Coordinates of C-alpha atoms and ligand atoms in Angstrom, one line a residue:
M1 CA -13.1 8.0 -24.1
R2 CA -11.5 11.2 -23.1
L3 CA -10.6 11.0 -19.4
S4 CA -8.7 13.3 -16.9
V5 CA -7.1 12.0 -14.0
I6 CA -6.3 14.7 -11.0
G7 CA -3.4 13.6 -9.1
C8 CA -0.4 11.7 -10.4
G9 CA 0.7 10.0 -7.3
Y10 CA 0.7 6.3 -6.8
L11 CA -3.1 5.7 -7.7
G12 CA -3.6 8.5 -10.2
A13 CA -0.4 7.9 -12.4
V14 CA -1.0 4.3 -12.5
H15 CA -4.7 4.9 -13.2
A16 CA -3.9 7.5 -16.0
A17 CA -1.4 5.0 -17.7
A18 CA -3.6 2.1 -17.3
M19 CA -6.5 3.8 -18.8
A20 CA -4.6 4.9 -21.7
S21 CA -3.2 1.1 -22.0
I22 CA -7.0 0.0 -22.6
G23 CA -7.4 2.8 -25.4
H24 CA -8.8 5.8 -23.7
E25 CA -7.3 9.3 -24.3
V26 CA -6.0 10.6 -21.0
V27 CA -4.7 13.4 -19.4
G28 CA -3.0 13.3 -16.3
I29 CA -3.0 16.7 -14.0
D30 CA -0.8 17.5 -10.9
V31 CA 0.3 20.4 -9.3
D32 CA 3.8 19.0 -8.7
E33 CA 5.9 20.2 -11.5
R34 CA 8.8 17.5 -11.0
K35 CA 6.4 14.8 -11.1
V36 CA 4.5 15.9 -14.4
A37 CA 8.0 16.6 -16.0
S38 CA 9.2 13.1 -15.5
L39 CA 5.9 11.4 -16.3
S40 CA 5.6 13.4 -19.6
K41 CA 8.9 11.9 -20.4
G42 CA 7.6 8.7 -19.9
E43 CA 9.6 8.1 -16.6
A44 CA 7.7 6.5 -13.5
P45 CA 8.5 8.5 -10.5
F46 CA 8.3 5.5 -8.3
F47 CA 9.3 2.0 -8.7
E48 CA 6.3 0.0 -9.9
P49 CA 6.6 -3.1 -12.1
G50 CA 5.1 -2.6 -15.4
L51 CA 4.3 1.0 -15.2
Q52 CA 7.3 2.2 -17.0
E53 CA 6.3 0.2 -20.1
I54 CA 2.6 1.4 -20.1
L55 CA 3.7 4.9 -19.6
T56 CA 6.2 4.8 -22.5
E57 CA 3.7 3.1 -24.7
G58 CA 0.9 5.6 -23.7
I59 CA 2.8 8.7 -24.4
A60 CA 4.4 7.3 -27.7
S61 CA 0.6 6.6 -28.9
G62 CA -0.3 10.0 -28.2
R63 CA -3.2 9.0 -26.1
L64 CA -1.5 9.8 -22.5
S65 CA -0.3 13.2 -21.3
F66 CA 0.4 15.0 -18.3
T67 CA 0.2 18.5 -17.3
T68 CA 0.0 21.0 -14.1
D69 CA -2.7 23.0 -16.0
M70 CA -6.0 22.1 -14.6
S71 CA -7.9 23.7 -18.0
A72 CA -6.7 20.5 -19.6
A73 CA -9.4 18.7 -18.0
Q74 CA -11.9 20.4 -20.3
G75 CA -13.6 18.2 -22.8
A76 CA -12.9 14.9 -21.0
K77 CA -16.3 12.9 -20.2
V78 CA -14.9 11.4 -16.7
H79 CA -12.6 13.0 -14.4
F80 CA -11.1 10.7 -11.8
I81 CA -9.9 12.2 -8.7
G82 CA -6.8 10.2 -7.5
V83 CA -5.2 12.7 -5.0
G84 CA -3.8 11.5 -1.5
T85 CA -6.0 11.5 2.0
P86 CA -3.0 11.3 4.4
Q87 CA -3.2 11.0 8.3
Q88 CA -3.9 14.4 9.7
P89 CA -0.7 15.7 11.8
G90 CA -1.5 15.3 15.4
G91 CA -4.7 13.3 14.7
Y92 CA -6.4 10.1 13.6
A93 CA -8.4 11.4 10.8
A94 CA -7.9 11.8 7.2
D95 CA -6.7 15.0 5.9
L96 CA -9.3 15.9 2.8
T97 CA -7.4 19.2 1.9
Y98 CA -6.3 17.9 -1.3
V99 CA -9.6 16.2 -2.4
H100 CA -11.3 19.5 -1.9
A101 CA -8.5 21.5 -3.7
A102 CA -9.0 18.8 -6.6
V103 CA -12.5 19.4 -6.6
D104 CA -12.6 23.1 -6.4
G105 CA -10.0 23.4 -9.2
L106 CA -11.9 21.3 -11.4
L107 CA -15.2 22.8 -11.1
P108 CA -14.6 25.7 -13.6
Y109 CA -13.8 23.1 -16.3
L110 CA -16.5 20.9 -16.0
S111 CA -19.4 20.7 -18.6
E112 CA -23.2 19.7 -18.5
G113 CA -23.1 15.7 -18.4
D114 CA -19.6 15.2 -17.3
I115 CA -18.7 12.6 -14.6
V116 CA -16.5 13.2 -11.5
A117 CA -15.2 9.9 -10.4
G118 CA -13.6 9.7 -6.8
K119 CA -11.0 7.2 -6.2
S120 CA -9.4 8.6 -3.3
T121 CA -9.8 6.5 0.2
V122 CA -12.3 8.9 1.9
P123 CA -14.2 8.6 5.2
V124 CA -17.8 7.8 4.6
G125 CA -19.8 10.7 4.1
T126 CA -17.5 12.7 1.9
A127 CA -19.2 12.0 -1.5
E128 CA -22.5 12.9 -0.2
S129 CA -20.8 16.4 0.9
L130 CA -19.1 16.9 -2.2
A131 CA -22.0 15.8 -4.6
P132 CA -24.0 19.3 -4.7
R133 CA -20.8 21.3 -5.8
V134 CA -20.5 19.0 -8.6
S135 CA -24.4 18.9 -9.5
E136 CA -24.1 22.9 -9.6
R137 CA -22.2 22.3 -12.7
G138 CA -24.6 20.1 -14.3
A139 CA -22.2 17.0 -13.7
T140 CA -22.6 14.0 -11.5
L141 CA -20.3 12.7 -8.9
V142 CA -19.7 9.0 -8.7
W143 CA -17.3 7.2 -5.8
N144 CA -15.2 4.6 -7.6
P145 CA -12.8 3.3 -5.1
E146 CA -9.4 1.7 -6.0
F147 CA -8.1 -1.2 -4.4
L148 CA -4.7 -1.6 -6.1
R149 CA -1.9 -3.1 -4.2
E150 CA 1.8 -1.6 -4.5
G151 CA 3.9 -3.9 -6.6
W152 CA 0.7 -5.2 -8.6
A153 CA -0.7 -1.9 -9.3
V154 CA -1.0 -2.0 -12.8
Q155 CA -2.6 -5.7 -12.7
D156 CA -5.0 -4.5 -10.1
T157 CA -5.9 -1.5 -12.3
V158 CA -6.3 -3.3 -15.8
D159 CA -7.7 -6.5 -14.2
P160 CA -9.5 -5.8 -10.9
D161 CA -10.9 -8.3 -8.6
R162 CA -14.1 -6.2 -8.6
L163 CA -15.2 -2.8 -9.7
V164 CA -17.5 -0.7 -7.3
A165 CA -19.5 2.3 -8.2
G166 CA -21.2 4.4 -5.8
V167 CA -23.7 6.7 -7.5
P168 CA -26.6 9.1 -6.8
S169 CA -29.2 6.9 -5.3
L170 CA -33.0 7.2 -4.2
D171 CA -34.8 4.8 -1.7
G172 CA -31.8 2.2 -1.8
A173 CA -31.8 2.1 -5.7
P174 CA -29.6 4.1 -8.3
S175 CA -31.7 7.2 -9.5
E176 CA -32.1 7.7 -13.0
E177 CA -29.0 10.1 -13.2
G178 CA -27.3 7.1 -11.2
A179 CA -28.1 4.4 -13.5
R180 CA -26.8 6.7 -16.5
T181 CA -23.5 7.3 -14.6
A182 CA -23.0 3.8 -14.0
D183 CA -23.6 2.8 -17.8
V184 CA -20.6 5.5 -18.5
L185 CA -18.4 3.8 -16.1
R186 CA -19.1 0.3 -17.6
E187 CA -18.0 1.6 -20.8
V188 CA -14.8 3.0 -19.0
Y189 CA -14.1 -0.3 -17.6
H190 CA -15.3 -2.3 -20.9
P191 CA -12.3 -4.4 -21.2
S192 CA -12.2 -5.7 -17.7
I193 CA -16.1 -6.2 -17.4
A194 CA -15.9 -8.2 -20.5
K195 CA -13.8 -10.5 -19.0
G196 CA -16.1 -11.0 -16.1
T197 CA -14.9 -8.6 -13.5
P198 CA -18.0 -8.2 -11.1
F199 CA -19.3 -4.5 -11.3
I200 CA -21.1 -3.5 -8.2
V201 CA -23.5 -0.6 -8.5
T202 CA -24.4 1.0 -5.2
D203 CA -24.9 4.2 -3.0
Y204 CA -22.1 6.7 -2.1
A205 CA -21.9 5.4 1.6
T206 CA -21.6 1.8 0.8
A207 CA -18.9 2.4 -2.1
E208 CA -17.0 4.6 0.4
L209 CA -17.2 1.7 3.1
V210 CA -16.5 -0.9 0.8
K211 CA -13.0 0.4 0.5
V212 CA -12.2 1.1 4.3
S213 CA -13.8 -2.2 5.5
A214 CA -11.6 -4.2 3.0
N215 CA -8.6 -2.6 4.4
A216 CA -9.9 -3.0 8.1
F217 CA -10.4 -6.6 7.3
L218 CA -6.9 -7.1 5.8
A219 CA -5.3 -5.4 8.7
T220 CA -7.3 -7.6 11.1
K221 CA -6.2 -10.6 9.5
I222 CA -2.5 -9.8 9.6
S223 CA -2.9 -8.6 13.3
F224 CA -4.9 -11.7 14.2
I225 CA -2.2 -14.0 13.0
N226 CA 0.4 -11.6 14.8
A227 CA -1.4 -12.0 18.0
M228 CA -1.2 -15.9 17.4
A229 CA 2.6 -15.2 16.9
E230 CA 2.4 -13.7 20.6
I231 CA 0.9 -16.6 22.2
A232 CA 3.1 -19.1 20.1
E233 CA 6.0 -17.1 21.6
V234 CA 4.9 -18.3 25.3
T235 CA 3.9 -21.6 24.4
G236 CA 6.5 -22.8 22.2
A237 CA 4.1 -23.3 19.1
D238 CA 4.9 -22.4 15.6
V239 CA 2.7 -19.7 14.0
T240 CA 3.7 -20.6 10.3
T241 CA 2.5 -24.2 10.8
L242 CA -0.6 -22.6 12.7
A243 CA -1.3 -20.6 9.8
D244 CA -0.9 -23.2 7.1
A245 CA -3.4 -25.5 9.1
I246 CA -5.9 -22.9 9.9
G247 CA -5.6 -21.6 5.9
H248 CA -6.5 -24.9 4.6
D249 CA -10.2 -24.3 6.0
A250 CA -11.5 -22.2 2.8
R251 CA -13.5 -19.9 5.2
I252 CA -10.3 -18.6 6.6
G253 CA -7.8 -19.1 3.7
R254 CA -4.1 -18.7 4.1
R255 CA -3.6 -15.4 2.2
F256 CA -2.8 -12.5 4.6
L257 CA -1.7 -14.8 7.5
G258 CA 2.0 -14.1 7.3
A259 CA 3.1 -13.3 10.8
G260 CA 6.1 -11.3 11.1
I261 CA 6.8 -7.6 12.0
G262 CA 3.4 -6.3 10.7
F263 CA 1.9 -4.1 7.8
G264 CA 2.9 -0.8 7.2
G265 CA 2.7 1.4 3.9
G266 CA 0.7 4.3 2.6
C267 CA -2.8 2.6 3.2
L268 CA -3.6 0.1 6.0
P269 CA -2.2 2.1 9.0
K270 CA -3.7 5.3 8.0
D271 CA -6.9 3.9 6.8
I272 CA -7.8 2.1 9.7
R273 CA -6.9 5.0 11.9
A274 CA -9.3 7.3 9.7
F275 CA -12.0 4.6 10.0
S276 CA -11.9 4.7 14.0
A277 CA -12.0 8.6 13.8
R278 CA -15.0 8.5 11.6
A279 CA -16.8 6.1 13.6
E280 CA -16.2 8.1 16.5
E281 CA -17.7 11.2 14.9
L282 CA -20.7 8.9 13.9
G283 CA -21.2 8.0 17.5
R284 CA -20.3 4.5 16.6
G285 CA -16.7 4.4 17.9
E286 CA -17.2 1.3 19.8
S287 CA -18.4 -0.6 16.5
V288 CA -14.8 -0.5 15.3
A289 CA -12.9 -0.1 18.8
F290 CA -11.4 -3.5 17.9
L291 CA -9.1 -1.3 15.2
R292 CA -7.3 0.5 17.9
E293 CA -6.1 -3.2 19.1
I294 CA -5.4 -4.3 15.6
D295 CA -2.9 -1.1 15.3
A296 CA -1.7 -2.0 18.7
I297 CA -0.7 -5.6 18.0
N298 CA 0.6 -4.4 14.7
L299 CA 3.2 -2.0 16.4
R300 CA 4.1 -4.7 19.1
R301 CA 5.8 -6.8 16.4
R302 CA 8.1 -4.0 15.6
D303 CA 9.2 -4.2 19.2
R304 CA 9.4 -7.9 19.0
A305 CA 11.9 -7.9 16.3
V306 CA 14.1 -5.3 18.1
D307 CA 13.9 -7.3 21.2
L308 CA 14.7 -10.6 19.7
T309 CA 17.7 -8.9 17.9
V310 CA 19.0 -7.6 21.3
Q311 CA 18.5 -11.0 22.9
A312 CA 20.1 -12.9 19.9
L313 CA 23.2 -10.7 20.4
G314 CA 23.5 -11.3 24.1
G315 CA 21.5 -8.5 25.6
S316 CA 22.8 -5.6 23.9
V317 CA 23.4 -4.4 20.3
F318 CA 25.5 -1.4 21.3
E319 CA 28.4 -1.2 18.8
K320 CA 27.5 -4.8 17.2
K321 CA 27.4 -4.7 13.6
V322 CA 23.6 -5.6 12.3
T323 CA 22.9 -6.0 8.7
V324 CA 19.3 -5.2 8.1
L325 CA 17.8 -6.6 4.9
G326 CA 15.2 -4.6 3.7
A327 CA 13.8 -1.1 3.9
A328 CA 10.7 -1.1 1.9
F329 CA 7.3 -1.7 3.6
K330 CA 6.9 -4.9 1.5
P331 CA 8.7 -6.3 -1.6
H332 CA 8.4 -5.0 -5.1
S333 CA 7.9 -1.4 -4.0
D334 CA 10.4 1.2 -3.1
D335 CA 8.0 2.8 -0.8
I336 CA 8.8 3.5 3.0
R337 CA 6.0 5.0 4.1
D338 CA 5.4 3.9 7.7
S339 CA 7.7 1.0 6.8
P340 CA 8.1 -1.5 9.7
A341 CA 11.2 -2.6 8.0
L342 CA 13.0 0.7 8.5
D343 CA 11.2 1.6 11.6
V344 CA 13.3 -1.7 13.0
A345 CA 16.4 -0.3 11.6
V346 CA 16.3 3.0 13.0
R347 CA 15.3 1.7 16.3
L348 CA 18.3 -0.8 16.2
H349 CA 20.3 2.2 15.4
G350 CA 18.8 4.0 18.4
L351 CA 20.1 1.5 20.7
G352 CA 23.6 1.7 19.8
A353 CA 23.7 -0.8 16.9
D354 CA 25.9 -0.1 13.9
V355 CA 23.3 -0.5 11.2
T356 CA 24.0 -1.3 7.6
L357 CA 20.9 -1.2 5.6
T358 CA 20.2 -2.8 1.9
D359 CA 17.1 -2.9 -0.2
P360 CA 16.9 -3.6 -3.9
A361 CA 14.8 -0.5 -4.7
A362 CA 14.1 1.6 -1.6
I363 CA 17.9 2.6 -0.5
E364 CA 17.5 6.2 -2.0
N365 CA 13.9 6.9 -0.3
A366 CA 15.2 5.4 2.8
R367 CA 18.4 7.7 3.0
R368 CA 16.7 10.7 2.2
I369 CA 14.6 10.3 5.6
H370 CA 16.9 8.4 7.8
P371 CA 20.8 9.6 6.6
Q372 CA 22.2 8.3 10.1
L373 CA 22.2 4.9 8.5
T374 CA 24.9 3.4 6.4
Y375 CA 23.5 2.1 3.1
V376 CA 25.1 -0.3 0.9
E377 CA 23.8 -1.3 -2.4
D378 CA 25.3 -4.8 -3.0
R379 CA 23.7 -7.2 -0.5
D380 CA 26.9 -9.2 0.0
E381 CA 28.8 -6.3 0.9
A382 CA 26.3 -5.3 3.4
L383 CA 26.5 -8.8 4.9
R384 CA 30.5 -8.7 5.5
G385 CA 31.4 -8.8 8.9
A386 CA 27.8 -8.4 10.4
D387 CA 27.4 -9.7 13.9
A388 CA 23.6 -10.2 13.2
V389 CA 21.6 -10.4 10.0
I390 CA 17.8 -9.5 10.1
V391 CA 15.3 -9.8 7.4
V392 CA 12.6 -7.3 7.6
T393 CA 11.2 -7.2 3.8
E394 CA 10.8 -10.5 2.1
W395 CA 12.3 -9.7 -1.2
D396 CA 13.2 -12.8 -3.2
E397 CA 16.8 -11.5 -3.0
Y398 CA 17.0 -12.6 0.7
R399 CA 14.1 -15.2 0.5
R400 CA 15.1 -17.4 -2.3
E401 CA 18.6 -16.1 -3.6
L402 CA 20.6 -15.9 -0.5
D403 CA 22.1 -19.1 0.3
P404 CA 23.0 -19.6 3.9
A405 CA 26.1 -21.2 3.6
Q406 CA 27.6 -18.3 1.3
A407 CA 26.2 -15.8 3.8
A408 CA 28.0 -17.5 6.6
E409 CA 31.2 -17.0 4.9
L410 CA 30.5 -13.5 4.7
A411 CA 29.2 -12.6 8.4
A412 CA 31.3 -12.5 11.6
G413 CA 28.5 -13.8 13.8
L414 CA 26.0 -16.5 12.5
V415 CA 22.8 -15.0 13.9
V416 CA 19.8 -14.5 11.7
V417 CA 16.7 -12.9 12.8
D418 CA 13.8 -13.6 10.3
G419 CA 11.3 -10.7 11.0
R420 CA 9.0 -11.9 8.1
N421 CA 9.3 -15.7 8.5
C422 CA 10.3 -16.0 5.0
L423 CA 13.7 -18.0 5.4
D424 CA 14.0 -21.6 5.1
A425 CA 14.8 -22.2 9.1
A426 CA 16.0 -25.9 8.8
A427 CA 18.6 -24.8 5.8
W428 CA 19.9 -21.7 7.8
R429 CA 20.3 -23.9 10.7
A430 CA 22.2 -26.6 8.7
A431 CA 24.5 -24.0 7.4
G432 CA 25.4 -23.1 11.2
W433 CA 23.3 -20.2 11.8
T434 CA 21.2 -19.6 14.9
Y435 CA 17.8 -19.0 13.5
Y436 CA 15.2 -16.8 15.3
G437 CA 11.7 -16.4 13.7
M438 CA 8.7 -14.5 14.7
G439 CA 6.2 -16.7 16.6
R440 CA 8.4 -19.7 15.8
P441 CA 10.4 -21.8 18.3
Ligands
UDX1 C1 -3.3 -2.5 0.7 C2 -4.5 -3.2 0.3 O1 -4.3 -4.6 -0.1 C3 -5.0 -2.6 -1.2 O2 -6.3 -3.3 -1.6 C4 -5.4 -1.3 -0.9 O3 -5.8 -0.7 -2.0 C5 -4.2 -0.5 -0.4 O4 -3.6 -1.1 0.8 P1 -0.7 -2.2 -0.1 O5 -0.6 -1.0 0.8 O6 0.0 -2.2 -1.4 O7 -2.1 -2.4 -0.2 O8 -0.2 -3.5 0.5 P2 -0.4 -4.9 0.9 O9 0.0 -6.0 0.1 O10 -1.9 -5.1 1.5 O11 0.4 -5.0 2.3 C6 0.4 -4.4 3.4 C7 1.5 -4.6 4.5 O12 1.0 -5.7 5.2 C8 2.9 -4.8 4.1 O13 3.5 -4.2 4.9 C9 2.9 -6.1 4.0 O14 4.0 -6.7 4.4 C10 2.0 -6.8 5.4 N1 1.8 -8.1 5.4 C11 0.8 -8.6 4.2 C12 1.8 -8.9 6.4 O15 2.5 -8.5 7.2 N2 1.2 -10.2 6.4 C13 0.7 -10.5 5.2 O16 0.3 -12.0 5.5 C14 0.4 -10.0 4.3

């Protein structure tokens, strides 16, 4: 099928390439000339495992192209909207400027019977308000949220846990137009549906809420275990053993119970804030008032990591050499948006520490925003002479591949703060290190 994808950032670029990889003919459209030039050469503009390969294949096959020219959308049957919805400056709500611009820009090129499929994360009620503009052109709007995780984006797009389509509905069921639209999306996602991926057809509001409530739930799970870490810290309990034990209960599950310095990235923080703001507008602020608490617990963990490091260095980090392992908001990503790792590094620097930071993928991005830190590509070089080491992103390079005995030979002081509870505490202690975990004795 001929598809267009408006917005070629994280979501859109991966979606375009993934759709081409399953056989569709796709044009990706973005206003950013540099991004389009790089994608057109088959170069991924950000670090995402597997993206480079499907980009190169798609372009070589002739099924995938990128342009800044919106008229290229003409002739596609389904037009995906994958632009960003960042947090508004000075507020909690989502900024929908790019969504409106994408839809307005696309309207002149829509034909009768086309489908506009919104993938961006939007406040509930957005699709309802956009639909009449799309209908005027004889096209239909569907909301088809995206659940991809960075680092697993290609896999999550080609082989998602579930597909959700919010379609025009009447009296709690898809209208005739809605049912027809859902059938077209079934065709788009056929390879995945054929493998058994659930395809849930619902109304606009439910589809929009599925996305924000999924992210709110995940954020809640992480902050829950971080709240338990705070209690563990004053009782001598070990939050990782606690998480293992409660995680054995199938109703709870162990995933997303990793206590540490908390969540960051381009989605969870801004999405829970936008959800709170939208609930307030709807007169139901109290229903999700707990999300403010989730946010607050999350941010406190960054303070805790900084305090632990100060404490570990005898009450001050001033002029102490602190090696920070990690800058990305999570491993397998070069994304530093709202990264707890980078935040901790910057705060230590602010307290007068001589911070040396290393990361397998995110140094370039981090340096652009925080040139005041010292960046070292080589992990072992970064460790040399450190008074303390703090692990803030759980890359395999630190978690599995860093030998504590070898690290001890490089560092000056054997103090390690495990901001992600990802190190083998016993092995580090055995190698002579004083180990500090998050919510662990
Ligand atoms: C998230 C959702 O998972 C995804 O479904 C949605 O589409 C976009 O937002 P992503 O931002 O890529 O994806 O990251 P995710 O893997 O969810 O991690 C978010 C943050 O939580 C990271 O900073 C990670 O380090 C942190 N985290 C995760 C924890 O602190 N503990 C955990 O147990 C899990």
